[in-house]
XYZ file of C-alpha atoms in Angstrom:
720
model
C 104.961 84.127 121.819
C 108.617 84.852 121.458
C 110.078 87.142 118.807
C 112.131 85.351 116.233
C 115.376 86.589 114.755
C 116.521 85.176 111.488
C 120.056 85.460 110.220
C 121.224 84.837 106.694
C 124.659 85.894 105.595
C 126.232 85.927 102.159
C 129.339 87.732 101.046
C 131.965 88.578 98.474
C 134.572 91.289 98.801
C 134.170 94.611 96.995
C 130.657 93.727 95.906
C 127.652 95.204 97.642
C 126.960 93.907 101.135
C 123.270 93.965 101.979
C 121.575 93.339 105.285
C 117.836 93.124 105.584
C 116.995 93.616 109.240
C 113.573 92.676 110.531
C 111.373 92.189 113.569
C 109.521 88.921 113.650
C 107.193 87.028 115.973
C 108.069 83.394 116.603
C 105.333 80.779 116.387
C 104.958 78.407 119.308
C 107.916 76.095 119.915
C 106.903 72.561 120.770
C 109.468 69.836 121.494
C 112.106 71.950 119.805
C 110.277 71.979 116.482
C 108.732 75.167 115.123
C 105.052 74.462 114.494
C 104.292 76.992 111.772
C 100.672 77.988 111.636
C 99.646 78.212 108.032
C 97.796 81.436 107.332
C 94.360 81.119 105.788
C 94.613 81.443 102.045
C 91.874 84.041 101.757
C 94.037 87.076 101.171
C 93.286 87.657 97.515
C 93.672 91.417 97.352
C 96.351 91.345 94.677
C 95.265 88.489 92.453
C 94.844 90.863 89.548
C 98.610 91.467 89.453
C 99.789 87.892 89.545
C 101.071 86.970 86.114
C 104.709 86.662 85.217
C 106.635 88.580 82.618
C 108.908 86.868 80.128
C 111.555 89.522 80.710
C 114.119 88.039 83.117
C 114.460 91.380 84.877
C 110.747 91.742 85.523
C 109.368 90.698 88.901
C 107.725 87.286 89.034
C 104.696 86.985 91.284
C 103.074 83.972 92.859
C 99.509 84.798 93.938
C 97.530 83.507 96.841
C 96.877 79.891 95.804
C 93.298 79.031 94.905
C 92.161 75.829 93.290
C 90.814 76.038 89.795
C 92.524 79.323 88.992
C 95.545 80.210 86.911
C 98.157 82.817 87.603
C 98.026 85.854 85.419
C 100.734 88.054 84.008
C 103.186 89.772 86.342
C 103.134 93.531 86.918
C 105.836 93.743 86.658
C 128.664 129.992 86.134
C 130.423 129.958 83.804
C 133.263 131.088 86.073
C 132.543 134.176 88.140
C 134.250 137.369 87.066
C 137.351 138.230 89.036
C 138.887 141.685 89.260
C 142.112 142.039 87.239
C 143.939 143.236 90.331
C 143.622 139.775 91.901
C 147.008 138.022 92.067
C 145.686 134.803 90.448
C 145.018 134.806 86.686
C 141.495 134.731 85.348
C 139.881 131.285 85.140
C 139.841 129.674 81.735
C 136.392 129.534 80.189
C 136.628 125.826 79.363
C 137.666 122.688 81.182
C 135.759 123.218 84.406
C 135.102 119.503 84.863
C 132.833 119.919 87.832
C 130.971 116.999 89.302
C 127.197 117.200 89.372
C 125.493 117.459 92.702
C 122.642 115.080 93.304
C 120.161 115.059 96.130
C 116.778 113.720 97.125
C 114.253 115.825 95.212
C 117.164 118.075 94.303
C 119.575 118.325 91.434
C 121.251 121.709 91.838
C 123.915 122.743 89.420
C 127.172 124.209 90.639
C 127.706 127.824 91.554
C 130.442 129.721 89.783
C 133.187 131.785 91.362
C 132.191 135.062 92.952
C 128.943 133.683 94.360
C 128.374 133.822 98.067
C 128.244 136.131 101.001
C 130.768 137.544 103.336
C 130.764 138.490 106.983
C 129.493 141.997 107.484
C 128.160 143.913 110.465
C 125.437 141.954 112.188
C 121.989 143.203 111.249
C 118.502 141.976 111.995
C 117.433 139.505 109.330
C 114.341 141.259 108.144
C 111.994 139.162 106.053
C 109.760 141.113 103.706
C 107.292 140.436 100.937
C 107.215 142.910 98.103
C 104.353 142.678 95.617
C 104.639 146.130 94.135
C 104.836 146.421 90.400
C 108.510 147.104 89.943
C 109.500 148.317 86.493
C 111.030 145.645 84.313
C 114.089 146.031 82.190
C 113.279 146.943 78.596
C 115.094 146.227 75.350
C 118.000 143.795 75.257
C 118.374 143.685 79.054
C 114.796 142.581 79.465
C 115.263 139.868 76.870
C 118.380 138.627 78.632
C 116.704 138.480 82.042
C 113.713 136.709 80.531
C 116.053 134.172 78.938
C 117.779 133.647 82.276
C 114.409 133.047 83.884
C 113.572 130.464 81.218
C 116.880 128.709 81.898
C 115.685 128.182 85.452
C 112.382 126.671 84.291
C 110.409 129.832 85.004
C 108.563 132.177 82.674
C 108.442 134.962 85.287
C 110.795 137.790 84.292
C 113.456 138.782 86.780
C 112.883 142.146 88.461
C 114.949 145.149 87.352
C 115.174 146.367 90.926
C 115.230 144.379 94.139
C 114.105 145.590 97.529
C 112.997 143.185 100.255
C 111.979 144.182 103.746
C 114.032 147.134 104.917
C 116.842 146.572 102.450
C 118.117 149.290 100.123
C 117.075 149.146 96.481
C 119.441 147.274 94.172
C 119.622 147.162 90.407
C 120.097 143.693 88.951
C 123.296 143.511 86.905
C 125.566 140.739 85.632
C 124.986 137.103 86.457
C 127.511 135.429 88.773
C 126.264 131.868 88.633
C 123.307 129.556 88.965
C 122.254 126.424 90.767
C 119.432 123.912 90.679
C 117.514 126.067 93.149
C 118.185 129.518 91.777
C 120.621 131.997 90.341
C 122.917 134.682 91.687
C 123.351 138.180 90.302
C 125.349 141.243 91.207
C 123.066 143.838 92.755
C 124.275 147.429 92.543
C 122.881 149.858 95.065
C 120.663 152.451 93.398
C 121.608 155.233 95.785
C 124.053 155.698 98.627
C 126.260 152.953 99.946
C 129.972 152.561 100.471
C 132.580 149.847 100.816
C 132.863 146.325 99.443
C 131.055 144.346 102.124
C 128.283 144.624 104.674
C 124.725 145.884 104.282
C 125.887 149.271 103.001
C 128.111 147.863 100.242
C 127.884 149.366 96.772
C 127.578 145.886 95.264
C 126.056 142.760 96.787
C 125.196 139.266 95.645
C 121.489 138.592 95.138
C 120.356 134.971 95.198
C 116.946 134.534 93.556
C 114.846 131.366 93.753
C 111.504 131.066 92.007
C 108.547 130.275 94.212
C 107.790 127.217 92.050
C 111.377 125.999 92.222
C 112.486 122.675 93.698
C 113.492 124.140 97.024
C 110.417 126.333 97.515
C 107.573 123.822 97.377
C 106.507 124.586 100.933
C 107.410 128.251 101.212
C 110.763 130.007 101.635
C 113.856 127.928 100.835
C 115.212 125.660 103.575
C 118.545 127.441 103.194
C 116.983 130.522 104.791
C 116.488 128.640 108.056
C 120.084 127.436 108.065
C 121.483 130.905 107.416
C 119.295 132.342 110.182
C 120.576 129.761 112.669
C 124.213 130.126 111.625
C 124.189 133.896 111.271
C 127.582 135.157 112.460
C 129.192 131.699 112.533
C 132.889 131.942 111.674
C 133.595 131.467 107.964
C 129.919 131.055 107.070
C 128.294 133.847 105.047
C 125.966 136.182 106.893
C 122.730 137.230 105.247
C 121.758 140.900 105.562
C 118.241 140.822 104.137
C 115.832 138.241 102.803
C 112.305 138.280 101.518
C 109.971 137.634 98.624
C 109.467 139.987 95.697
C 106.942 138.952 93.088
C 107.577 135.320 92.197
C 111.081 135.186 93.693
C 112.568 134.511 97.106
C 115.654 136.696 97.452
C 118.724 136.676 99.718
C 120.903 139.795 99.945
C 124.519 138.765 100.581
C 128.045 140.126 100.313
C 129.740 139.662 96.970
C 132.856 137.495 97.320
C 135.793 136.554 95.120
C 136.707 133.376 93.222
C 136.144 129.839 94.441
C 138.971 127.399 95.118
C 137.939 125.702 91.888
C 138.588 128.913 89.971
C 141.927 129.436 91.702
C 142.935 125.830 90.974
C 141.791 126.053 87.368
C 143.709 129.303 86.908
C 146.900 127.889 88.415
C 147.511 125.169 85.826
C 145.197 122.905 87.805
C 147.591 122.350 90.675
C 148.137 124.176 93.950
C 151.218 124.238 96.145
C 151.545 122.015 99.184
C 151.578 125.008 101.516
C 148.463 126.550 100.005
C 146.509 123.302 100.290
C 147.742 122.894 103.872
C 146.490 126.413 104.659
C 143.154 125.504 103.086
C 143.035 122.377 105.247
C 143.704 124.291 108.476
C 141.197 127.061 107.768
C 138.531 124.701 106.389
C 138.788 122.557 109.526
C 138.350 125.666 111.666
C 135.243 126.656 109.700
C 133.762 123.151 109.846
C 134.431 122.930 113.571
C 132.382 126.076 114.193
C 129.644 124.860 111.852
C 129.510 121.521 113.667
C 129.416 123.237 117.054
C 126.172 124.873 115.910
C 124.722 121.416 115.287
C 124.914 121.353 111.465
C 126.833 119.418 108.849
C 127.363 121.110 105.491
C 126.659 118.083 103.291
C 128.388 119.334 100.135
C 132.016 120.200 100.887
C 133.947 120.746 97.639
C 136.245 123.311 95.964
C 133.329 125.166 94.363
C 131.800 125.905 97.775
C 134.914 127.457 99.297
C 135.244 131.091 98.204
C 137.881 133.741 98.854
C 137.187 137.372 99.645
C 136.967 140.031 96.974
C 140.269 140.786 95.206
C 141.975 143.946 96.276
C 140.357 143.962 99.735
C 141.823 143.022 103.129
C 139.821 139.773 102.959
C 141.122 138.566 99.595
C 143.010 135.706 101.340
C 140.162 134.830 103.679
C 138.248 131.586 103.137
C 134.450 131.282 103.257
C 132.146 128.263 103.065
C 128.976 128.883 101.051
C 125.884 127.092 99.738
C 123.984 125.652 102.695
C 121.160 124.140 100.662
C 122.132 120.580 101.631
C 123.039 121.311 105.252
C 121.385 119.103 107.861
C 121.390 118.734 111.611
C 123.584 116.119 113.239
C 122.309 116.999 116.705
C 118.726 117.038 117.917
C 117.762 120.564 118.891
C 115.514 119.654 121.821
C 117.493 116.833 123.449
C 121.011 117.738 122.346
C 121.633 114.105 121.442
C 123.123 112.886 118.194
C 120.495 112.094 115.562
C 119.688 108.432 115.071
C 121.475 106.333 112.506
C 119.526 105.360 109.403
C 120.189 104.274 105.846
C 118.110 104.954 102.747
C 119.983 103.547 99.756
C 117.833 105.450 97.268
C 118.758 108.839 98.757
C 121.995 110.611 97.839
C 122.959 114.097 98.969
C 126.106 115.828 97.790
C 128.436 115.848 94.794
C 129.490 112.446 93.444
C 133.179 113.316 93.094
C 133.663 114.513 96.679
C 130.861 112.798 98.629
C 131.736 110.432 101.445
C 131.140 106.724 100.995
C 128.446 106.941 103.667
C 126.620 109.573 101.607
C 126.758 107.288 98.564
C 125.202 104.525 100.652
C 122.371 106.779 101.805
C 123.352 106.935 105.460
C 122.308 109.757 107.761
C 124.792 112.614 107.494
C 127.177 113.261 110.379
C 130.371 115.184 111.037
C 132.600 112.483 109.591
C 131.029 112.994 106.146
C 132.101 116.646 105.928
C 135.644 115.663 106.887
C 135.843 112.848 104.348
C 134.632 115.213 101.616
C 137.239 117.731 102.746
C 139.932 115.054 102.433
C 138.930 114.365 98.817
C 138.836 118.118 98.152
C 142.373 118.607 99.474
C 143.767 115.665 97.524
C 142.069 116.908 94.358
C 143.563 120.393 94.743
C 146.991 118.912 95.406
C 147.067 116.143 92.796
C 144.739 117.664 90.215
C 142.629 114.530 89.816
C 140.881 111.774 91.740
C 140.941 108.107 90.612
C 137.151 107.888 90.261
C 136.779 110.739 87.780
C 135.527 109.790 84.346
C 132.723 107.384 85.193
C 129.521 108.083 83.278
C 126.056 106.618 82.922
C 123.192 105.780 85.237
C 125.426 103.537 87.341
C 127.993 106.283 87.936
C 127.282 106.638 91.651
C 127.782 102.935 92.291
C 131.009 102.826 90.287
C 132.428 105.876 92.043
C 131.501 104.536 95.472
C 133.079 101.173 94.743
C 136.242 102.841 93.497
C 136.460 104.960 96.642
C 136.162 101.848 98.774
C 138.747 99.983 96.711
C 141.334 102.788 96.818
C 143.494 102.671 99.921
C 144.863 105.884 101.493
C 148.360 104.774 100.450
C 147.324 104.652 96.792
C 145.150 107.760 96.841
C 147.848 109.833 98.587
C 150.806 108.292 96.771
C 152.123 111.673 95.562
C 150.933 113.641 98.599
C 152.855 114.534 101.758
C 152.214 112.200 104.688
C 149.879 114.578 106.607
C 147.254 114.212 103.879
C 147.358 110.409 104.096
C 147.086 110.521 107.883
C 144.151 112.906 107.616
C 142.337 110.630 105.158
C 142.968 107.539 107.281
C 141.662 109.269 110.380
C 138.415 110.590 108.935
C 137.516 107.445 106.976
C 137.797 105.353 110.157
C 135.488 107.572 112.210
C 132.264 106.220 113.658
C 128.843 107.660 112.914
C 128.491 109.724 116.098
C 132.164 110.212 116.888
C 133.294 113.712 117.799
C 136.233 114.749 115.606
C 139.458 115.831 117.269
C 139.782 119.053 115.282
C 142.910 120.141 117.145
C 144.665 116.932 116.253
C 143.569 117.120 112.621
C 144.786 120.723 112.295
C 148.060 119.740 113.919
C 148.741 117.213 111.169
C 149.511 120.062 108.765
C 151.897 122.008 111.051
C 155.070 121.095 109.175
C 153.520 122.126 105.836
C 153.124 125.758 106.946
C 156.599 127.118 106.244
C 155.904 130.764 105.417
C 155.281 133.579 107.846
C 151.671 134.601 108.372
C 151.853 137.602 106.028
C 153.201 135.497 103.161
C 150.796 132.587 103.395
C 148.463 132.241 100.410
C 145.437 131.660 102.675
C 144.803 133.237 106.070
C 144.351 130.791 108.933
C 142.556 133.125 111.307
C 140.390 130.317 112.627
C 143.324 128.351 113.994
C 144.986 131.440 115.458
C 141.713 132.546 117.025
C 141.569 129.530 119.322
C 145.170 129.849 120.415
C 146.706 127.509 117.851
C 149.566 129.886 117.103
C 152.451 129.113 114.818
C 154.613 127.353 117.348
C 151.750 125.496 118.988
C 149.857 123.859 116.148
C 151.770 120.619 116.540
C 150.226 118.433 119.207
C 150.749 114.935 120.451
C 149.352 112.821 117.660
C 149.390 109.619 119.672
C 146.141 108.494 121.252
C 145.843 106.723 124.551
C 143.386 104.302 123.004
C 144.368 101.136 121.221
C 145.093 101.495 117.484
C 141.978 101.207 115.379
C 141.403 98.608 112.773
C 141.773 100.212 109.352
C 138.604 100.010 107.320
C 139.689 100.850 103.775
C 142.697 98.785 102.935
C 142.198 98.810 99.180
C 142.352 95.010 99.135
C 139.686 92.355 99.821
C 139.349 91.283 103.440
C 139.167 87.758 104.842
C 136.706 87.354 107.682
C 134.599 84.709 109.411
C 131.270 85.233 111.139
C 129.418 82.757 113.341
C 126.378 83.347 115.524
C 125.436 81.102 118.437
C 121.933 81.316 119.832
C 120.325 80.032 123.003
C 117.182 78.034 122.162
C 115.461 74.735 122.684
C 117.807 71.891 121.647
C 117.216 70.432 118.219
C 119.021 68.325 115.682
C 121.082 70.310 113.172
C 123.878 69.624 110.717
C 125.686 71.443 107.924
C 127.676 70.517 104.841
C 130.222 72.718 103.094
C 132.406 72.561 99.969
C 129.750 70.365 98.366
C 130.121 69.704 94.648
C 127.110 69.604 92.354
C 127.369 65.830 91.983
C 127.217 65.202 95.743
C 124.497 67.704 96.635
C 121.615 65.245 96.208
C 123.332 62.648 98.380
C 123.753 65.007 101.338
C 120.238 66.411 101.106
C 118.606 62.997 100.949
C 120.603 61.785 103.921
C 119.365 64.742 105.939
C 115.770 64.158 104.870
C 115.956 60.539 105.972
C 116.950 61.827 109.414
C 113.970 64.173 109.591
C 115.861 67.351 108.650
C 114.953 70.062 106.136
C 117.129 72.635 104.436
C 117.031 75.935 106.316
C 119.794 77.787 104.495
C 122.113 77.468 101.482
C 125.056 79.461 100.143
C 127.782 79.163 97.521
C 131.421 80.073 96.983
C 133.797 79.094 94.191
C 130.921 77.105 92.655
C 130.748 74.908 95.763
C 127.742 74.733 98.068
C 127.155 75.059 101.802
C 123.937 73.655 103.291
C 122.393 73.960 106.754
C 119.694 71.397 107.671
C 117.776 71.197 110.930
C 114.650 69.800 112.550
C 113.221 73.148 113.626
C 112.044 74.612 110.341
C 108.405 73.548 110.675
C 108.262 72.647 106.967
C 105.907 69.780 106.050
C 107.404 69.120 102.635
C 110.349 70.367 100.618
C 111.702 70.284 97.061
C 114.798 71.820 95.507
C 116.410 72.308 92.117
C 120.013 72.882 91.090
C 119.765 74.608 87.734
C 122.311 76.137 85.358
C 119.747 78.921 84.871
C 119.716 81.604 87.548
C 116.291 81.262 89.215
C 114.645 78.899 86.728
C 111.262 80.567 86.196
C 109.354 77.588 84.775
C 110.290 75.293 87.652
C 109.490 77.918 90.270
C 106.097 78.619 88.687
C 105.348 74.898 88.643
C 106.088 74.584 92.365
C 104.035 77.660 93.175
C 101.059 75.869 91.579
C 101.606 73.101 94.141
C 101.640 75.618 97.048
C 105.405 75.470 97.590
C 107.183 78.728 98.419
C 110.830 79.702 98.096
C 112.451 79.414 101.520
C 116.133 79.538 100.591
C 118.276 80.077 97.537
C 121.884 80.636 96.522
C 123.660 81.565 93.316
C 127.065 80.415 92.141
C 129.818 82.273 90.338
C 129.116 80.352 87.124
C 125.514 81.617 87.061
C 123.789 78.480 88.338
C 121.384 78.564 91.255
C 120.111 76.286 94.011
C 116.474 77.036 94.883
C 114.731 75.416 97.857
C 110.915 75.550 98.092
C 108.855 74.334 101.028
C 105.358 73.766 102.326
C 104.400 74.663 105.870
C 105.442 78.303 105.706
C 103.350 81.283 106.767
C 103.544 82.829 103.289
C 100.370 83.446 101.307
C 101.857 85.164 98.250
C 105.329 85.499 96.798
C 107.207 87.441 94.131
C 110.808 87.555 93.005
C 112.941 89.776 90.801
C 116.204 89.271 88.951
C 118.222 92.417 88.341
C 121.696 93.561 87.353
C 121.635 96.156 90.154
C 120.303 95.915 93.684
C 116.572 96.674 93.145
C 115.903 98.790 96.206
C 113.120 100.777 94.515
C 111.285 97.547 93.743
C 111.815 96.347 97.334
C 110.490 99.636 98.672
C 107.426 99.340 96.442
C 106.725 95.780 97.604
C 107.172 96.792 101.237
C 104.303 99.229 100.782
C 102.195 96.372 99.393
C 102.745 94.265 102.515
C 105.585 92.058 101.266
C 108.848 91.350 103.113
C 112.214 90.186 101.834
C 112.487 86.502 102.711
C 115.420 85.384 100.525
C 118.043 86.897 98.294
C 121.228 85.894 96.559
C 123.617 86.796 93.750
C 125.205 85.008 90.825
C 128.019 86.856 89.152
C 126.714 90.400 88.791
C 123.004 89.547 89.052
C 120.718 89.891 92.046
C 117.831 87.590 92.901
C 115.379 88.944 95.502
C 112.385 87.027 96.889
C 109.599 88.838 98.754
C 106.620 87.209 100.478
C 103.336 88.193 102.069
C 102.581 87.214 105.661
C 106.208 86.672 106.567
C 105.240 87.949 110.074
C 107.807 90.775 110.028
C 106.471 94.063 111.322
C 109.264 96.130 109.798
C 112.384 95.765 107.673
C 115.342 97.997 106.846
C 118.315 97.629 104.536
C 121.984 97.871 105.424
C 124.076 98.363 102.304
C 127.862 98.444 102.173
C 130.934 97.257 100.302
C 132.308 95.816 103.532
C 130.759 93.962 106.447
C 128.411 96.685 107.812
C 129.021 95.963 111.483
C 128.490 99.577 112.553
C 125.066 99.761 110.927
C 124.045 96.421 112.431
C 125.000 97.494 115.929
C 123.215 100.816 115.459
C 120.027 98.910 114.613
C 120.457 96.717 117.670
C 121.084 99.705 119.929
C 118.066 101.594 118.634
C 115.873 98.585 119.444
C 117.285 97.647 122.851
C 116.700 100.847 124.800
C 113.710 99.386 126.639
C 112.067 96.050 127.067
C 109.067 97.094 124.993
C 111.040 98.432 122.034
C 111.118 96.391 118.838
C 114.380 94.777 117.859
C 115.972 94.806 114.452
C 117.810 91.617 113.695
C 119.704 90.287 110.728
C 117.455 88.573 108.272
C 119.324 88.529 104.962
C 122.910 89.203 103.977
C 123.803 88.535 100.355
C 126.542 90.215 98.350
C 127.423 90.806 94.766
C 130.770 89.345 93.818
C 132.790 91.147 91.183
C 136.446 91.403 92.173
C 136.750 88.241 94.241
C 134.905 85.037 95.033
C 131.578 84.927 96.749
C 130.733 84.274 100.366
C 131.606 80.806 101.603
C 128.926 80.214 104.179
C 125.383 81.033 105.177
C 123.701 80.808 108.563
C 119.992 80.772 109.418
C 119.288 80.861 113.165
C 116.437 81.819 115.508
C 116.847 84.441 118.234
C 114.853 85.260 121.328
C 113.968 88.727 122.546
C 116.831 90.797 124.032
C 119.305 88.079 123.203
C 122.142 90.587 123.384
C 121.341 91.087 127.073
C 121.135 87.385 127.831
C 124.184 85.880 129.570
C 123.404 82.469 128.108
C 123.879 83.602 124.535
C 127.133 84.086 122.703
C 128.057 86.126 119.668
C 131.363 84.902 118.323
C 133.374 85.347 115.162
C 133.396 82.527 112.651
C 131.691 81.799 109.150
C 133.758 83.173 106.261
C 134.625 84.382 102.844
C 137.618 84.610 100.614
C-alpha cells in the first residue's frame, strides 16, 4: 500500500488562500487504474443527524446510504496619573482610541499609563499565600473597592492592605488601570520605605488577579512564570514579590510613568521623527534581550511601552510590560525553534498592531514582535494606520486583508526611508529566521541627530552592546541574493504545476471552456474511458482535468446557476453518488461533479459567507475530512466526507500563496522514513479584488516524493 497525495489548487488574489493538507493511504494500483475498494455501508452511527436545513448557510448532510430509508433534517485606565513635573502634558481623558486585544480564552482590556514595573535591586521572588483576615476598607472607600471588584466580574472585595510572602505591608490606593485578567493599583507602604523604585519604594504597583479570573483557571497566572524566567532581563519589569492573599493573586512591582500611548495622546497625537527613532532603537534592544531568553512578547504596542516615573533619573527610560501573552519561540529542552503550526481560530494580540501571521493563527515567532513594532512606530509617527475604523464580527479579517493589501511604500508614504526599510525587512522574514538586530538598529542612525543628553528617549540598550553614536551605522548590504518582496500591495500573477512520478495512465485537460462547450468536452472524455478528477473556474470559464486513474465506476455532473444546487445534490446522494469535485464561478454559478466508486460512506457540505473553520473543526472530530471546496464570489462551499482514508488534516490559510507553510508541513513530515507526510489536498480561494484562480490540479503522490530523484516539482498553473 502506497500513501496517496492529492493536490487541488484554486486561487484569486487578495482573497483567502486555503490549503487543506492531509495524509492518505493509496488503494492498490492495477494497470495504472486506481481500484477503489468501496467501504461497507454499515457505518450508521450518525444517521440521526442526517436531514438538511433549508437555510443555505446550514450544513447539508448525506447519511450512510441504506435502502428503504429517507434522509432526515440536517443538524445543522482611564489614563494613568502622571506627575505634573513631567515634561509632557497630561493625557486627555477622551479620544484614547485603543484597539482591543483578543486572545484564545482571553480578552484582556488595555492597561492605562503608569502601570508596570521597573528594574530594582534583584531580590528573591518569594511566593506566599496569605489567608489572614485583613481588615477591609469601610465607608466610601470600601464601596469603591467593591465596585472595582464587580467590574472585574468578582464579588470578592479587594483587600485594604496587601502583604504576600516576605513583602512589606502596602495600603491599596488609587487605581492605575485594568485588564482582562486583573487590575493594577498604587500600593503605599504602611511603614518605612524610601525612594521611587525597588522593593523598598514608598509606592509600588500592585497587580491583582482574582482566582476565578480567566488567567487563573489552573492556579497562579501564567504571567508569573514568564516574569520569573525573565527576571532581570534588560527593559523587562522585575517582580519583587508575588503571592496569593484571599481570593487574589498579587504581583508587587515598581510604579512607572506614562505609556507611549499617553505621551502620543498628550503631544497632539504625533511624535517627532527623532523620538520615534529613539523608541525604535531602544525597543529593538529590549526585544533582542527578550528573544535571547527564548520568549516572544506577543502584544507589542504603544500601551505596553512605559517610561520611568517623572522627575526621576529613569523618566526617559523605556520599559516593556504586560507579559500575559508571551510565549516561547525556542524549546527549553532541545534549544530548537518550536515547530510551525497554524490554527485559524486562534488569535493572540491586539488587532491594530498584530502581525499578519498572528491574524492567521500561526505559531508566534520573533518576526511577529518586529512586525508589531513596525506598526507601532508608524502609528506614533503618522498618527493613524490605514486599517483603523473597521468594526463588527468580521473586523479581524478586514484588518488582516488591509494589512496584506497595503504595500510598505503606501504605508510609509509620509515616513522617512528607514521606517519603510524596517517594515520591508521584518515582513519578509521567515518563521524561524534570526533577526539581524544590529542591522535593524543601524537603519535609524541618521535619525538620531541630538546628543545623548538631549534625546527624548534613552538608548542605553544600544550603547550597552557597543553601538555608540558613531558606530550605529553598519553595512546594510547582505551577501545573499535580494529577497522576493512578499507584500507588494498589488495582486500577484503566478503559475503552479506539479509533476508526479506514477504508473502511466491516460490524462487530458481542457481550459477556458465556456458553459456551452462544457458538455461536449466531458462527453468526449467519457467516450475515451476518462472521468473528471478536478475542475476549476476563472473569469466564468472552466478548466477540467480528466484521467483514467480515478477508480470511479459512474459519474454525473451539473452546471447550475445556483451555487451548490441542494435539490440536485440530494437527489444524487439518494442514488449513492458522492461529490468528488466542484468549482464556483465569479457569477455565482457552480459545477458539481458526483461519482460512484469512492471510499466515502457519508458526506456533508456547508455554504458560508466566511471560511467556516469552526464547522470544519467540528466535523473533523466526528470523523469527517475535507474532500472538496470552492468559492463563488464571496461565498465558500466546503464538502466533508467520512472514510476519505485521511489520517489527519491541517489548514493553511493566507492571502497569498502559502509556500512557507506548505514547506514547513513537508519538512515536519519528512524527518524519518516512518513519519507521516502532509501533502496538499485542497487549495481554494475567495476572490474579492481580482478574478479567481485559473486552474486546478488533482494528482497522486507516492511516499517521500520530495526525496525521489524521478519526481519533479516545477512552477506552472496560474491565476490572474
